């Protein structure tokens, strides 16, 4: 199975530099259709207006965290099957367990490198 | 004819001082003041002084009561300041976060400078190999720039620690009367702490304290 490099990806993070970093890393991997949102609420709005192939989200954001976004996505019939990767500085076991319970597909702790991002995306899509 | 007590009461009522009282009594008695008249005046004066002393006692008692309550308030606030907690948690947290910020910005700077130096010293036979080498170093620069995100979160924790200290000092100030009471700060802090707990907002872990990527990968199989 190979990745669909044309799938639109939504990057959710309140730090513009992090959005820029992830966007550039994704570009290196061949993904050019990348949108972004500054928090969970904005992301949810965008997801209800467009179908994304993957959501990559931070955890700690205001007013809606990535954790809340994940739970909203998984309870929404139209969004629940969207692959979701958390990229966050939250590295306590309780965070990882909570995210897994809420239905996250994979979890990356910051700081991370391009290779880690690629391997987690590959793992989500069974590549 | 007025009794000695009646004469003394009349004199005392109108007199502003003991001397004036004696003068008026002497005038009323035709120059001779009988001992019994003096004793009646003394008796009357003692009666009025007793009520004055009683009033003073109550007033002093009230003041001491207020002072005692103030001392208890201050004692309570100092106890709630939990100096050991401040010493063991808030202040060390702020210190450790600031040190972590310095370390991570230093690491990122070296990484970025290293990548830049490598780019400057690339020797390649072909354009493709040159481009590949440059892209590899550029990716390293992008990855290094993630320090800004983590630094921002650490700074937030330092601000939280300082706000915690500020709030506790403020409560002491209110207790000693140096400031007026404001529940707003305490309410905001409670709401913030409650949200942090509900949404599991721990922030970046101290060095070595968080779960590594390998352990996380193991959880996801």
Coordinates of C-alpha atoms in Angstrom, one line a residue:
Chain A
X1 CA 0.0 0.0 0.0
X2 CA 1.3 3.4 -0.8
X3 CA 0.5 6.8 0.6
X4 CA -1.9 9.1 -1.3
X5 CA 0.3 12.2 -1.5
X6 CA -2.6 14.3 -2.7
X7 CA -4.6 13.9 0.4
X8 CA -5.3 17.1 2.2
X9 CA -3.8 17.3 5.6
X10 CA -4.9 19.6 8.5
X11 CA -2.1 20.8 10.9
X12 CA -3.5 22.2 14.2
X13 CA -1.1 24.2 16.4
X14 CA -1.3 27.6 18.1
X15 CA 2.5 28.2 17.5
X16 CA 2.9 29.4 13.9
X17 CA 6.5 28.3 13.8
X18 CA 5.5 24.7 14.6
X19 CA 2.8 24.8 11.8
X20 CA 5.5 26.1 9.5
X21 CA 8.0 23.3 10.5
X22 CA 5.4 20.5 10.1
X23 CA 4.3 22.0 6.8
X24 CA 7.9 22.0 5.5
X25 CA 8.5 18.5 6.7
X26 CA 5.3 17.3 5.0
X27 CA 6.4 19.0 1.8
X28 CA 9.6 17.1 2.0
X29 CA 7.6 13.9 2.3
X30 CA 5.6 14.9 -0.8
X31 CA 2.5 16.3 0.8
X32 CA 1.6 19.7 -0.7
X33 CA -2.0 20.2 0.2
X34 CA -1.7 21.3 3.8
X35 CA -4.2 23.5 5.7
X36 CA -3.7 24.8 9.2
X37 CA -5.8 25.9 12.3
X38 CA -4.7 27.6 15.5
X39 CA -6.8 25.6 17.9
X40 CA -9.3 22.8 18.1
X41 CA -12.3 24.9 17.6
X42 CA -11.0 26.4 14.3
X43 CA -9.9 22.9 13.2
X44 CA -13.4 21.5 13.8
X45 CA -14.9 24.2 11.8
X46 CA -12.5 23.5 8.9
X47 CA -13.1 19.8 9.1
X48 CA -16.8 20.3 8.8
X49 CA -16.2 22.3 5.6
X50 CA -13.6 20.0 4.0
X51 CA -12.7 16.3 4.1
X52 CA -9.1 15.8 5.3
X53 CA -7.1 12.7 4.9
X54 CA -5.1 13.2 8.0
X55 CA -5.2 15.6 11.0
X56 CA -1.9 16.4 12.9
X57 CA -2.6 18.2 16.1
X58 CA -0.9 19.7 19.1
X59 CA -2.5 19.1 22.5
X60 CA -2.2 22.3 24.5
X61 CA -4.2 25.1 22.8
X62 CA -6.8 27.6 23.7
X63 CA -9.8 27.7 23.7
X64 CA -10.1 24.1 22.5
X65 CA -7.2 21.6 23.1
X66 CA -6.1 18.9 20.7
X67 CA -7.5 16.4 23.2
X68 CA -10.9 18.0 23.1
X69 CA -10.7 18.1 19.3
X70 CA -9.9 14.4 19.1
X71 CA -12.9 13.5 21.3
X72 CA -15.2 15.7 19.2
X73 CA -13.9 14.2 16.0
X74 CA -14.4 10.6 17.3
X75 CA -18.0 11.3 18.4
X76 CA -19.0 13.0 15.2
X77 CA -20.4 10.5 12.7
X78 CA -19.1 12.4 9.7
X79 CA -15.5 12.8 11.1
X80 CA -14.9 9.8 13.3
X81 CA -12.9 7.8 10.8
X82 CA -10.4 10.6 10.1
X83 CA -6.8 9.5 10.9
X84 CA -5.5 11.6 13.8
X85 CA -1.9 12.0 15.0
X86 CA -1.0 14.0 18.1
X87 CA 2.3 15.9 18.0
X88 CA 2.8 17.4 21.4
X89 CA 5.2 18.3 24.3
X90 CA 2.8 16.5 26.6
X91 CA 4.9 13.4 27.4
X92 CA 3.4 12.0 30.6
X93 CA 2.1 8.4 30.4
X94 CA -1.4 9.7 31.5
X95 CA -1.5 11.9 28.4
X96 CA -0.6 9.1 26.0
X97 CA -3.1 6.7 27.6
X98 CA -5.8 9.3 27.5
X99 CA -5.2 10.1 23.9
X100 CA -5.1 6.4 23.0
X101 CA -8.4 5.8 24.8
X102 CA -9.9 8.8 23.0
X103 CA -9.0 7.2 19.7
X104 CA -5.7 8.8 18.5
X105 CA -4.0 6.8 15.7
X106 CA -0.5 7.8 16.7
X107 CA 1.4 10.0 19.1
X108 CA 4.7 12.0 18.6
X109 CA 6.5 13.9 21.4
X110 CA 8.2 17.1 20.7
X111 CA 10.9 17.7 19.7
X112 CA 10.8 15.3 16.8
X113 CA 12.5 14.8 13.4
X114 CA 11.3 14.3 9.9
X115 CA 12.0 10.6 10.1
X116 CA 9.8 10.1 13.1
X117 CA 6.9 12.0 11.4
X118 CA 7.3 9.9 8.3
X119 CA 7.4 6.6 10.2
X120 CA 4.3 7.5 12.2
X121 CA 2.3 8.6 9.1
X122 CA 3.4 5.3 7.4
X123 CA 2.3 3.3 10.5
X124 CA -1.2 5.0 10.5
X125 CA -1.7 4.2 6.8
X126 CA -0.2 0.7 7.1
X127 CA 2.7 1.5 4.7
Chain B
X1 CA -32.9 72.0 102.3
X2 CA -30.8 70.0 99.9
X3 CA -29.0 67.0 101.3
X4 CA -25.2 66.7 101.0
X5 CA -25.7 64.2 98.2
X6 CA -28.1 66.4 96.4
X7 CA -25.7 69.4 96.8
X8 CA -22.8 67.3 95.5
X9 CA -24.8 66.0 92.5
X10 CA -25.9 69.5 91.6
X11 CA -22.3 70.8 91.8
X12 CA -20.8 67.8 90.0
X13 CA -23.3 68.2 87.2
X14 CA -22.4 71.7 86.4
X15 CA -18.6 71.5 87.2
X16 CA -16.0 70.9 84.6
X17 CA -13.2 70.0 87.1
X18 CA -12.6 69.0 90.7
X19 CA -11.3 72.5 91.5
X20 CA -14.4 74.2 90.0
X21 CA -16.5 71.7 92.0
X22 CA -14.8 72.7 95.3
X23 CA -15.1 76.4 94.5
X24 CA -18.8 76.1 93.8
X25 CA -19.4 73.9 96.9
X26 CA -17.6 76.4 99.0
X27 CA -19.7 79.2 97.6
X28 CA -22.9 77.2 98.2
X29 CA -21.8 76.4 101.8
X30 CA -20.8 80.0 102.6
X31 CA -17.0 79.3 102.7
X32 CA -17.1 76.2 104.9
X33 CA -17.0 72.9 103.2
X34 CA -18.1 70.1 105.5
X35 CA -16.3 66.8 105.3
X36 CA -19.5 65.0 104.6
X37 CA -20.0 67.3 101.6
X38 CA -16.5 66.4 100.4
X39 CA -17.2 62.7 100.9
X40 CA -20.4 63.0 98.9
X41 CA -18.5 64.7 96.1
X42 CA -15.9 62.0 96.2
X43 CA -18.5 59.4 96.1
X44 CA -20.3 61.0 93.2
X45 CA -17.0 61.4 91.3
X46 CA -16.2 57.7 91.9
X47 CA -19.5 56.7 90.5
X48 CA -18.9 58.7 87.3
X49 CA -15.3 57.5 87.0
X50 CA -16.5 53.9 87.3
X51 CA -18.7 54.3 84.3
X52 CA -15.8 56.0 82.4
X53 CA -13.5 53.1 83.3
X54 CA -16.2 50.6 82.3
X55 CA -16.5 52.3 78.9
X56 CA -12.7 52.4 78.6
X57 CA -12.5 48.7 79.4
X58 CA -15.0 47.8 76.7
X59 CA -13.3 50.0 74.2
X60 CA -9.8 48.6 75.0
X61 CA -11.3 45.1 74.9
X62 CA -12.7 45.7 71.5
X63 CA -9.4 47.0 70.2
X64 CA -7.5 44.1 71.5
X65 CA -10.1 41.8 70.1
X66 CA -9.6 43.3 66.6
X67 CA -5.8 43.1 66.9
X68 CA -6.1 39.5 68.0
X69 CA -8.3 38.7 65.0
X70 CA -5.8 40.5 62.6
X71 CA -3.0 38.5 64.0
X72 CA -4.9 35.3 63.5
X73 CA -5.7 36.3 59.9
X74 CA -2.1 36.9 59.2
X75 CA -1.0 33.7 60.9
X76 CA -3.6 31.8 58.8
X77 CA -2.4 33.4 55.6
X78 CA 1.2 32.8 56.4
X79 CA 0.4 29.1 57.0
X80 CA -1.5 28.9 53.7
X81 CA 1.4 30.5 51.9
X82 CA 3.0 27.1 52.5
X83 CA 6.5 28.3 52.3
X84 CA 7.8 24.8 51.9
X85 CA 5.6 24.3 48.9
X86 CA 6.8 27.6 47.5
X87 CA 10.3 26.4 48.3
X88 CA 9.8 22.9 47.0
X89 CA 7.5 23.5 44.0
X90 CA 6.7 26.9 42.6
X91 CA 10.1 28.5 42.8
X92 CA 12.1 25.4 41.8
X93 CA 9.6 24.8 38.9
X94 CA 10.3 28.4 37.7
X95 CA 14.0 27.9 38.1
X96 CA 14.1 24.5 36.3
X97 CA 12.0 25.7 33.5
X98 CA 14.2 28.7 32.9
X99 CA 17.3 26.5 32.9
X100 CA 15.6 24.1 30.5
X101 CA 14.8 27.1 28.2
X102 CA 18.4 28.2 28.3
X103 CA 19.6 24.7 27.5
X104 CA 17.2 24.0 24.7
X105 CA 17.8 27.4 23.0
X106 CA 21.5 26.7 23.2
X107 CA 21.1 23.2 21.7
X108 CA 18.9 24.6 18.9
X109 CA 21.4 27.4 18.2
X110 CA 24.3 25.0 17.9
X111 CA 22.3 22.6 15.7
X112 CA 21.2 25.4 13.4
X113 CA 24.7 26.9 13.2
X114 CA 26.1 23.4 12.6
X115 CA 23.7 22.8 9.7
X116 CA 24.6 26.3 8.3
X117 CA 28.4 25.5 8.6
X118 CA 27.8 22.1 6.9
X119 CA 26.0 23.8 4.0
X120 CA 28.9 26.2 3.6
X121 CA 31.4 23.4 3.4
X122 CA 29.5 21.0 1.1
X123 CA 31.6 19.5 -1.6
X124 CA 29.6 17.7 -4.2
X125 CA 30.3 16.3 -7.6
X126 CA 26.8 16.8 -9.1
X127 CA 24.0 19.3 -8.6
X128 CA 21.7 16.5 -7.4
X129 CA 24.1 15.3 -4.7
X130 CA 24.7 19.0 -3.7
X131 CA 20.9 19.6 -3.5
X132 CA 20.4 16.4 -1.5
X133 CA 23.1 17.5 1.0
X134 CA 21.6 21.0 1.3
X135 CA 18.1 19.6 1.8
X136 CA 19.3 17.3 4.5
X137 CA 20.9 20.2 6.5
X138 CA 17.8 22.4 5.8
X139 CA 15.6 19.7 7.3
X140 CA 17.8 19.7 10.4
X141 CA 17.4 23.5 10.7
X142 CA 13.6 23.1 10.5
X143 CA 13.6 20.4 13.2
X144 CA 15.8 22.6 15.4
X145 CA 13.4 25.5 15.2
X146 CA 10.8 23.5 17.2
X147 CA 12.5 24.8 20.3
X148 CA 10.4 27.9 20.0
X149 CA 7.2 26.0 20.7
X150 CA 8.5 24.1 23.7
X151 CA 10.2 27.2 25.0
X152 CA 6.9 29.1 24.8
X153 CA 5.2 26.4 26.9
X154 CA 7.9 26.4 29.5
X155 CA 7.7 30.2 29.8
X156 CA 3.9 29.8 30.4
X157 CA 4.7 27.5 33.3
X158 CA 7.2 30.1 34.8
X159 CA 4.4 32.7 34.5
X160 CA 2.0 30.4 36.3
X161 CA 4.5 29.9 39.1
X162 CA 5.1 33.7 39.4
X163 CA 1.3 34.3 39.4
X164 CA 0.9 31.7 42.2
X165 CA 3.5 33.5 44.3
X166 CA 1.9 36.9 43.5
X167 CA -1.5 35.7 44.6
X168 CA -0.3 34.3 47.9
X169 CA 1.6 37.5 48.7
X170 CA -1.6 39.4 47.8
X171 CA -3.5 37.4 50.4
X172 CA -1.0 38.4 53.0
X173 CA -1.3 42.0 52.0
X174 CA -5.1 41.8 52.4
X175 CA -4.7 40.1 55.8
X176 CA -2.4 42.9 57.2
X177 CA -4.7 45.6 55.7
X178 CA -2.2 46.7 53.1
X179 CA -4.6 45.9 50.2
X180 CA -8.3 45.4 49.6
X181 CA -9.6 41.9 49.1
X182 CA -10.0 40.6 45.6
X183 CA -11.5 37.2 45.0
X184 CA -11.1 37.7 41.2
X185 CA -7.5 36.4 41.1
X186 CA -8.2 33.4 43.3
X187 CA -11.2 32.5 41.2
X188 CA -9.3 32.8 37.9
X189 CA -6.5 30.7 39.3
X190 CA -9.0 28.0 40.5
X191 CA -10.6 27.9 37.1
X192 CA -7.2 27.6 35.4
X193 CA -6.1 24.8 37.7
X194 CA -9.4 23.0 37.2
X195 CA -9.1 23.2 33.4
X196 CA -5.5 22.0 33.5
X197 CA -6.6 18.9 35.5
X198 CA -9.6 18.1 33.3
X199 CA -7.7 18.4 30.1
X200 CA -4.4 16.8 31.3
X201 CA -2.3 19.9 30.5
X202 CA 1.0 19.0 32.1
X203 CA 3.2 20.9 29.6
X204 CA 6.8 19.9 28.6
X205 CA 8.3 17.4 31.0
X206 CA 11.4 18.1 33.0
X207 CA 14.5 16.5 31.4
X208 CA 14.2 12.8 31.6
X209 CA 10.9 12.9 33.3
X210 CA 8.6 12.3 30.3
X211 CA 7.9 9.2 28.3
X212 CA 10.3 8.7 25.4
X213 CA 9.1 8.1 21.8
X214 CA 10.2 4.5 21.9
X215 CA 8.0 3.8 24.9
X216 CA 5.1 5.6 23.2
X217 CA 5.6 3.5 20.1
X218 CA 5.5 0.4 22.2
X219 CA 2.1 1.5 23.6
X220 CA 0.8 1.7 20.0
X221 CA 2.2 -1.6 19.0

